[in-house]
Structures are given as structure tokens and as C-alpha cells.
Short mmCIF file of C-alpha atoms and ligand atoms in Angstrom, two decimals:
data_model
loop_
_atom_site.label_atom_id
_atom_site.label_comp_id
_atom_site.label_asym_id
_atom_site.label_seq_id
_atom_site.Cartn_x
_atom_site.Cartn_y
_atom_site.Cartn_z
CA UNK A 1 46.54 67.97 21.60
CA UNK A 2 49.26 65.74 23.02
CA UNK A 3 48.26 65.58 26.68
CA UNK A 4 44.90 65.50 28.39
CA UNK A 5 43.88 65.33 32.03
CA UNK A 6 40.58 63.92 33.15
CA UNK A 7 38.76 63.07 36.31
CA UNK A 8 39.73 59.47 37.13
CA UNK A 9 37.32 57.20 35.24
CA UNK A 10 35.19 54.34 36.56
CA UNK A 11 34.35 51.04 34.88
CA UNK A 12 30.62 50.41 35.10
CA UNK A 13 30.89 46.79 33.90
CA UNK A 14 33.88 44.63 34.83
CA UNK A 15 34.62 40.91 35.26
CA UNK A 16 37.34 40.32 37.85
CA UNK A 17 36.85 36.54 38.39
CA UNK A 18 38.20 35.06 41.64
CA UNK A 19 41.20 33.18 43.09
CA UNK A 20 44.45 33.28 41.11
CA UNK A 21 42.75 34.81 38.05
CA UNK A 22 41.58 37.78 40.14
CA UNK A 23 45.06 38.26 41.58
CA UNK A 24 46.66 38.38 38.14
CA UNK A 25 44.41 41.09 36.67
CA UNK A 26 42.86 43.28 39.38
CA UNK A 27 45.86 45.65 39.51
CA UNK A 28 45.31 46.65 35.89
CA UNK A 29 41.81 48.01 36.56
CA UNK A 30 42.91 49.55 39.86
CA UNK A 31 45.62 51.54 38.06
CA UNK A 32 43.15 53.05 35.60
CA UNK A 33 39.81 53.21 37.39
CA UNK A 34 38.53 54.72 40.63
CA UNK A 35 35.60 52.31 40.97
CA UNK A 36 34.09 49.42 39.07
CA UNK A 37 30.79 47.60 39.00
CA UNK A 38 31.84 44.00 39.58
CA UNK A 39 29.98 41.34 37.63
CA UNK A 40 28.63 38.50 39.77
CA UNK A 41 28.89 35.62 37.24
CA UNK A 42 31.56 33.64 39.07
CA UNK A 43 31.49 29.87 38.56
CA UNK A 44 29.58 29.94 41.83
CA UNK A 45 27.51 33.09 41.22
CA UNK A 46 27.13 35.90 43.74
CA UNK A 47 23.46 35.37 44.59
CA UNK A 48 23.27 36.62 48.15
CA UNK A 49 24.33 39.64 50.16
CA UNK A 50 26.60 37.38 52.19
CA UNK A 51 28.35 36.11 49.04
CA UNK A 52 28.73 39.66 47.71
CA UNK A 53 30.40 40.73 50.95
CA UNK A 54 32.76 37.74 50.91
CA UNK A 55 33.65 38.39 47.25
CA UNK A 56 34.34 42.05 47.99
CA UNK A 57 36.69 41.05 50.80
CA UNK A 58 38.55 38.75 48.42
CA UNK A 59 38.92 41.57 45.89
CA UNK A 60 40.15 44.02 48.53
CA UNK A 61 42.76 41.48 49.64
CA UNK A 62 43.97 40.95 46.06
CA UNK A 63 44.42 44.69 45.37
CA UNK A 64 47.82 46.40 45.39
CA UNK A 65 48.31 48.37 48.63
CA UNK A 66 46.83 51.87 48.73
CA UNK A 67 45.26 51.48 45.29
CA UNK A 68 42.19 53.43 46.41
CA UNK A 69 40.10 51.25 44.07
CA UNK A 70 36.51 50.70 45.18
CA UNK A 71 34.70 47.55 43.95
CA UNK A 72 30.94 48.14 43.74
CA UNK A 73 29.18 44.83 44.22
CA UNK A 74 26.26 43.38 42.26
CA UNK A 75 23.76 40.63 43.07
CA UNK A 76 23.08 37.90 40.50
CA UNK A 77 19.33 37.52 40.03
CA UNK A 78 17.78 34.05 39.83
CA UNK A 79 14.20 32.77 39.58
CA UNK A 80 14.40 32.39 43.36
CA UNK A 81 15.74 35.83 44.39
CA UNK A 82 13.44 36.99 47.19
CA UNK A 83 12.26 40.55 47.90
CA UNK A 84 13.82 39.99 51.33
CA UNK A 85 17.27 39.47 49.80
CA UNK A 86 16.76 42.67 47.77
CA UNK A 87 15.75 44.59 50.90
CA UNK A 88 18.86 43.29 52.59
CA UNK A 89 20.93 44.40 49.55
CA UNK A 90 19.30 47.82 49.84
CA UNK A 91 20.59 48.04 53.40
CA UNK A 92 24.13 46.98 52.40
CA UNK A 93 26.25 49.95 51.33
CA UNK A 94 28.69 47.80 49.31
CA UNK A 95 25.93 46.61 46.93
CA UNK A 96 25.04 48.94 44.07
CA UNK A 97 22.98 46.93 41.61
CA UNK A 98 21.47 43.56 40.64
CA UNK A 99 22.06 41.79 37.35
CA UNK A 100 19.67 39.98 35.05
CA UNK A 101 21.28 37.21 33.02
CA UNK A 102 18.73 35.30 30.98
CA UNK A 103 19.47 31.63 31.82
CA UNK A 104 22.07 30.16 29.45
CA UNK A 105 22.83 33.43 27.68
CA UNK A 106 26.56 33.59 28.44
CA UNK A 107 29.43 32.51 30.73
CA UNK A 108 28.15 31.15 34.08
CA UNK A 109 24.55 32.10 33.44
CA UNK A 110 22.97 28.67 33.96
CA UNK A 111 21.45 29.86 37.25
CA UNK A 112 20.06 32.98 35.58
CA UNK A 113 16.45 33.91 34.99
CA UNK A 114 14.29 31.54 32.92
CA UNK A 115 11.40 34.00 32.49
CA UNK A 116 11.53 37.64 33.44
CA UNK A 117 8.14 37.46 35.16
CA UNK A 118 9.77 35.15 37.73
CA UNK A 119 11.76 38.12 39.06
CA UNK A 120 8.87 40.59 39.13
CA UNK A 121 8.67 40.47 42.96
CA UNK A 122 12.43 41.14 43.11
CA UNK A 123 12.12 43.98 40.56
CA UNK A 124 9.29 45.49 42.61
CA UNK A 125 11.58 45.47 45.64
CA UNK A 126 14.47 46.94 43.60
CA UNK A 127 12.28 49.77 42.40
CA UNK A 128 11.36 50.49 46.02
CA UNK A 129 14.92 50.20 47.32
CA UNK A 130 16.25 52.24 44.36
CA UNK A 131 18.64 49.48 43.28
CA UNK A 132 19.48 49.68 39.56
CA UNK A 133 18.83 46.69 37.31
CA UNK A 134 21.73 45.75 35.02
CA UNK A 135 20.71 43.74 31.99
CA UNK A 136 22.44 41.30 29.68
CA UNK A 137 20.02 42.05 26.86
CA UNK A 138 19.80 38.97 24.69
CA UNK A 139 17.20 36.25 24.20
CA UNK A 140 18.31 32.63 24.20
CA UNK A 141 15.63 31.22 21.90
CA UNK A 142 17.46 28.88 19.48
CA UNK A 143 15.08 30.04 16.73
CA UNK A 144 16.50 33.57 17.00
CA UNK A 145 19.69 34.24 15.04
CA UNK A 146 22.63 35.11 17.29
CA UNK A 147 23.05 38.48 15.55
CA UNK A 148 19.40 39.40 16.27
CA UNK A 149 19.26 38.38 19.92
CA UNK A 150 19.75 41.87 21.38
CA UNK A 151 17.12 43.51 19.18
CA UNK A 152 14.58 40.76 19.92
CA UNK A 153 15.28 41.04 23.66
CA UNK A 154 14.61 44.77 23.60
CA UNK A 155 11.33 44.31 21.78
CA UNK A 156 10.04 41.23 23.61
CA UNK A 157 11.45 41.50 27.14
CA UNK A 158 13.06 44.82 28.02
CA UNK A 159 10.30 47.07 26.80
CA UNK A 160 7.83 45.23 28.98
CA UNK A 161 10.03 45.61 32.07
CA UNK A 162 10.55 49.31 31.34
CA UNK A 163 6.78 49.82 31.13
CA UNK A 164 5.94 47.66 34.16
CA UNK A 165 8.56 49.34 36.40
CA UNK A 166 8.58 52.99 35.39
CA UNK A 167 10.60 54.03 38.44
CA UNK A 168 13.34 51.40 38.08
CA UNK A 169 16.79 52.51 36.95
CA UNK A 170 17.99 50.16 34.21
CA UNK A 171 21.35 49.87 32.48
CA UNK A 172 21.28 47.99 29.20
CA UNK A 173 24.81 46.61 29.33
CA UNK A 174 27.33 46.39 26.50
CA UNK A 175 24.99 47.54 23.74
CA UNK A 176 25.90 46.38 20.25
CA UNK A 177 23.21 47.55 17.84
CA UNK A 178 21.63 50.65 16.36
CA UNK A 179 18.34 49.24 17.67
CA UNK A 180 19.70 49.42 21.23
CA UNK A 181 20.98 52.98 20.79
CA UNK A 182 17.64 54.11 19.36
CA UNK A 183 15.71 52.37 22.13
CA UNK A 184 17.76 53.95 24.92
CA UNK A 185 17.35 57.36 23.27
CA UNK A 186 13.56 56.90 23.15
CA UNK A 187 13.34 56.04 26.86
CA UNK A 188 13.25 58.37 29.83
CA UNK A 189 16.37 59.26 31.80
CA UNK A 190 16.13 56.21 34.07
CA UNK A 191 17.27 54.00 31.18
CA UNK A 192 20.97 54.14 30.25
CA UNK A 193 23.56 51.97 28.51
CA UNK A 194 27.21 51.04 28.75
CA UNK A 195 29.39 50.69 25.66
CA UNK A 196 32.55 48.56 25.52
CA UNK A 197 35.81 49.48 23.79
CA UNK A 198 35.63 46.37 21.62
CA UNK A 199 32.16 47.13 20.27
CA UNK A 200 33.42 50.63 19.41
CA UNK A 201 36.69 49.54 17.80
CA UNK A 202 35.61 46.33 16.06
CA UNK A 203 32.81 44.74 14.10
CA UNK A 204 32.06 41.21 12.93
CA UNK A 205 34.47 41.50 9.99
CA UNK A 206 37.33 41.65 12.49
CA UNK A 207 36.17 38.32 13.87
CA UNK A 208 35.32 36.49 10.65
CA UNK A 209 37.21 37.84 7.64
CA UNK A 210 40.44 36.04 6.77
CA UNK A 211 39.83 33.24 9.30
CA UNK A 212 38.00 32.91 12.60
CA UNK A 213 39.62 35.10 15.27
CA UNK A 214 38.53 33.72 18.64
CA UNK A 215 39.92 36.68 20.58
CA UNK A 216 37.23 38.82 18.95
CA UNK A 217 34.46 36.54 20.16
CA UNK A 218 32.28 37.97 22.90
CA UNK A 219 28.63 38.20 23.82
CA UNK A 220 26.65 39.99 22.65
CA UNK A 221 28.59 39.12 19.50
CA UNK A 222 30.16 41.91 17.41
CA UNK A 223 27.72 43.29 14.83
CA UNK A 224 27.93 45.08 11.48
CA UNK A 225 30.04 48.17 10.88
CA UNK A 226 27.02 49.83 9.27
CA UNK A 227 24.66 50.63 10.90
CA UNK A 228 25.57 49.14 14.30
CA UNK A 229 29.18 50.07 15.10
CA UNK A 230 28.56 53.48 13.56
CA UNK A 231 25.55 54.06 15.81
CA UNK A 232 27.57 53.07 18.90
CA UNK A 233 30.35 55.49 17.96
CA UNK A 234 27.86 58.29 17.45
CA UNK A 235 26.19 57.57 20.82
CA UNK A 236 29.50 57.37 22.71
CA UNK A 237 30.84 60.70 21.46
CA UNK A 238 27.46 62.44 21.51
CA UNK A 239 27.83 63.84 25.03
CA UNK A 240 24.46 62.31 25.90
CA UNK A 241 24.75 61.19 29.55
CA UNK A 242 22.67 58.05 28.87
CA UNK A 243 25.80 56.41 27.41
CA UNK A 244 28.84 55.71 29.56
CA UNK A 245 31.93 53.58 30.00
CA UNK A 246 31.66 49.87 30.81
CA UNK A 247 34.45 47.70 29.44
CA UNK A 248 32.94 44.23 29.95
CA UNK A 249 36.59 43.21 30.20
CA UNK A 250 36.21 39.43 30.55
CA UNK A 251 39.41 37.38 30.82
CA UNK A 252 39.62 33.74 29.74
CA UNK A 253 42.89 31.90 29.37
CA UNK A 254 44.30 31.41 25.91
CA UNK A 255 43.49 27.68 25.75
CA UNK A 256 39.83 28.34 26.50
CA UNK A 257 39.61 31.00 23.77
CA UNK A 258 41.60 29.14 21.12
CA UNK A 259 39.44 26.06 21.22
CA UNK A 260 36.91 24.15 19.13
CA UNK A 261 34.30 25.67 21.45
CA UNK A 262 35.89 28.94 22.49
CA UNK A 263 34.67 31.02 25.44
CA UNK A 264 33.02 34.41 24.94
CA UNK A 265 34.91 37.36 26.36
CA UNK A 266 37.42 40.06 25.42
CA UNK A 267 39.99 41.29 27.92
CA UNK A 268 40.52 45.06 27.81
CA UNK A 269 41.36 46.09 31.38
CA UNK A 270 45.09 46.38 30.54
CA UNK A 271 44.40 49.48 28.39
CA UNK A 272 40.77 50.39 28.99
CA UNK A 273 41.06 54.18 29.04
CA UNK A 274 43.68 54.18 26.27
CA UNK A 275 41.35 52.16 24.04
CA UNK A 276 38.51 54.61 24.63
CA UNK A 277 40.91 57.50 23.98
CA UNK A 278 41.75 55.87 20.64
CA UNK A 279 38.03 55.84 19.83
CA UNK A 280 37.28 59.42 20.83
CA UNK A 281 40.42 60.81 19.21
CA UNK A 282 39.71 58.83 16.05
CA UNK A 283 36.32 60.54 15.90
CA UNK A 284 37.87 63.97 16.54
CA UNK A 285 36.11 64.19 19.93
CA UNK A 286 38.78 63.63 22.58
CA UNK A 287 37.28 66.51 24.61
CA UNK A 288 34.11 64.41 25.08
CA UNK A 289 36.01 61.50 26.66
CA UNK A 290 35.78 62.82 30.22
CA UNK A 291 31.98 62.98 30.26
CA UNK A 292 31.67 59.42 28.96
CA UNK A 293 34.43 57.96 31.14
CA UNK A 294 34.21 59.88 34.40
CA UNK A 295 30.99 61.89 34.77
CA UNK A 296 27.89 60.28 33.24
CA UNK A 297 28.32 56.94 35.05
CA UNK A 298 28.51 58.34 38.59
CA UNK A 299 25.71 60.79 37.78
CA UNK A 300 23.44 57.94 36.71
CA UNK A 301 24.23 55.94 39.86
CA UNK A 302 23.89 59.06 42.04
CA UNK A 303 27.51 58.91 43.19
CA UNK A 304 30.15 61.65 43.45
CA UNK A 305 32.77 62.08 40.75
CA UNK A 306 36.23 60.82 41.63
CA UNK A 307 38.49 63.47 43.11
CA UNK A 308 41.70 62.15 41.56
CA UNK A 309 42.78 63.00 38.02
CA UNK A 310 44.60 60.97 35.40
CA UNK A 311 46.77 62.17 32.51
CA UNK A 312 46.95 60.64 29.04
CA UNK A 313 49.77 61.44 26.68
CA UNK A 314 49.88 60.96 22.92
CA UNK A 315 52.83 58.61 22.94
CA UNK A 316 52.45 55.39 20.91
CA UNK A 317 53.07 52.06 22.67
CA UNK A 318 52.69 48.44 21.74
CA UNK A 319 50.23 46.25 23.63
CA UNK A 320 51.95 43.05 24.84
CA UNK A 321 51.23 39.83 23.03
CA UNK A 322 50.03 38.28 26.30
CA UNK A 323 49.88 38.65 30.07
CA UNK A 324 50.46 35.95 32.68
CA UNK A 325 47.13 34.72 33.97
CA UNK A 326 46.72 32.23 36.80
CA UNK A 327 49.45 29.90 35.51
CA UNK A 328 48.29 30.35 31.92
CA UNK A 329 48.36 33.14 29.34
CA UNK A 330 45.85 35.84 28.57
CA UNK A 331 45.61 37.48 25.14
CA UNK A 332 44.51 41.11 25.54
CA UNK A 333 42.46 43.19 23.12
CA UNK A 334 44.83 44.85 20.59
CA UNK A 335 47.55 42.25 21.38
CA UNK A 336 50.74 43.18 19.54
CA UNK A 337 49.14 46.31 18.04
CA UNK A 338 49.90 49.96 18.67
CA UNK A 339 47.84 52.38 20.73
CA UNK A 340 48.45 56.09 20.39
CA UNK A 341 47.50 57.27 23.89
CA UNK A 342 49.29 56.20 27.05
CA UNK A 343 48.18 56.58 30.63
CA UNK A 344 50.94 58.23 32.66
CA UNK A 345 51.27 56.48 36.02
O1 DOR B 401 31.70 38.08 26.24
C1 DOR B 401 31.25 37.96 27.37
N1 DOR B 401 31.99 37.45 28.39
N2 DOR B 401 29.98 38.31 27.59
C2 DOR B 401 29.37 38.08 28.75
O2 DOR B 401 28.22 38.37 28.87
C3 DOR B 401 30.10 37.39 29.86
C4 DOR B 401 31.54 37.53 29.73
C5 DOR B 401 32.30 36.58 30.62
O3 DOR B 401 31.97 36.48 31.82
O4 DOR B 401 33.24 35.94 30.16
ZN1 ZN B 402 29.90 41.24 31.13
#
């Protein structure tokens, strides 16, 4: 097959940043995606309905004209998030979810949740308002090895939340382990997961063999090829609607990545759907791409499928070495390497 058409995809986990950074990258997602769930971990996090509305306005202003792109806003949960704020989010059509960052787990998560029981009143309200909970599933306990943090979170924190809020929709974001795949499969249909292109196309060898490669550093950190990456690949191409597209594209400028204390985050918005096409084609399952990219996400969120279509052509192209990014440079995933599928504009 050399050409495929699919319903326009959506990105169910995207970092767009703000200010000049936002302006330099938002067009790339808008070209590929109909909608995106916008992560709220700005340097000043999006904790209130008012902030979410202001951030959405900023995104809309930064978009190319007539892009048709729809940013779906997310509240950042803190120990102090009130049920009242959640009720107000429930009455705000632009807000689609709320996000749990364990405090200190990743970029701009210092105001996150110190103990999940602190947000139980907010979770109660979310269950009632039918607002999905999005989860960065890692513990921060320094005693727990960084490669085990997702598995320990599932066992010690997530499972309890799932049992205590049986009606709450939960997305375990950017899953990285076989443990996460197995857990999501064991749960009922209200528990789903997003999978990134980088966790499908890379493993920790890419980051650590032959020298430390900071552009492969993200959180949750890349895991083993076997069994973790293999389990993610199997889940993504399985056609099981519990698993859908979420890039976690997270831009940081080159200086902040190539540093003695480099930031976590891999930028993939420049070629998101092409990267996933590479994965599905590589597994001999290109015909399953549309479900993963364009159908299962909206179905989980209870939203209509996009009406537009996109076309991908098997026509190799080289990913640029960098993009301009707010006066600095941004190294994209697959920089300088070849991708076999190209999105026709
Ligand atoms: O690698 C990551 N980068 N993981 C996250 O959880 C946050 C993200 C970011 O905002 O840079
Ligand atoms: Zn993220």
C-alpha cells in the first residue's frame, strides 16, 4: 500500500507551552490533528477554570487562520482543588479533563498532588460531573528506582483510585511498561491509556548505549525493549479501543536538553502521525492506524469523530535537524533521520 486515507486524528496528550514557544510550534499540531488535549503544566499551571479559558484564548490567537484545530482544555489538580472548581469546570464546555501530577514528578509539577487522598473530594466531584481524570502514573519516592516508578504507582496509588471511584473515567497517560498494559487490560472500559510515538519507537538502549542521548530523555523514562516496548507495540496495534494516540510531544530548547541536568521531554508534533504510521507499518498493521489515531480517543471521551480526512503517502523524507523555537532551537524526535510516510497537505 502506498497511500492511505484516514479520519483526521486527534492528539489526546499534547504540551503546547505558552508565549513565543507556543507560537513557534502550534501550527505543526494544527496541520496534523483535529483536536488535542492540552496539558496544563505551564510554568504557572492552569489550576482554575478562568486560567484554562485564558490559556485557550492564547492558543486560538496563536493558531494559523482557519486551521479548524480545537484545543481541549485540562485543569491541573492540586491539594487545594475544590469540588466547586470541578463543578465549574463541568459547566465549562471548553474543559474536557483534569490532570493528576504527583508533586515533583516532572516538568512544572511542584504544585501537583502530594497525596492522592488530598484530591478525593475533587475526584468525587469529577465522577459526578463525568470529567475524566488524566494521570501521570509515577511515584516520586526516592527509594523507588526510576525505571520502576510507573509499576509501583499502578500498584500503590492507581489501583486504589480505580476501586474507590468505580464510575470515574481514567486515562493512564503515556504508558511505558508491560505492567501498565496488563493493568489497563484487566480494568473495566472506563480505564484507558495513551501511548506515545517515542515509547513505541525507542527503548532505553536508544538513550544510553554509545553515550547519553539527552533528546531521548523523557518521563516516564524509556524502558526495556523486552518486555516493555514489545507490550506497548502489541497493545497499540491490537485494535483494542482502550489504547489510543497521545504524543506527549513536549518541546524544550536545545540548551535545556543538552545540559548537565537536562529537561525531560521529546518533541514529536512535527511528524506525529507519520511516526505512528512508521510504527503500524513496521508491525504490518497499517490498517489498524485509523482506529488508534482517530476513533478510539473520541469514543472514550464521548465525542464525535472528525469529519475531515487526511492522506498519508509512502514517500520517504528526512526530518530536519532542528526547528526554530522561541529564539532558540528545538531538536525533534527522529532529527536528521528518514521517515517513510508523509502527510500530504
Ligand atoms: O517527558 C516529559 N515532558 N514528561 C512529562 O511528564 C512532562 C513533559 C514536559 O512538560 O516537558
Ligand atoms: Zn505530558
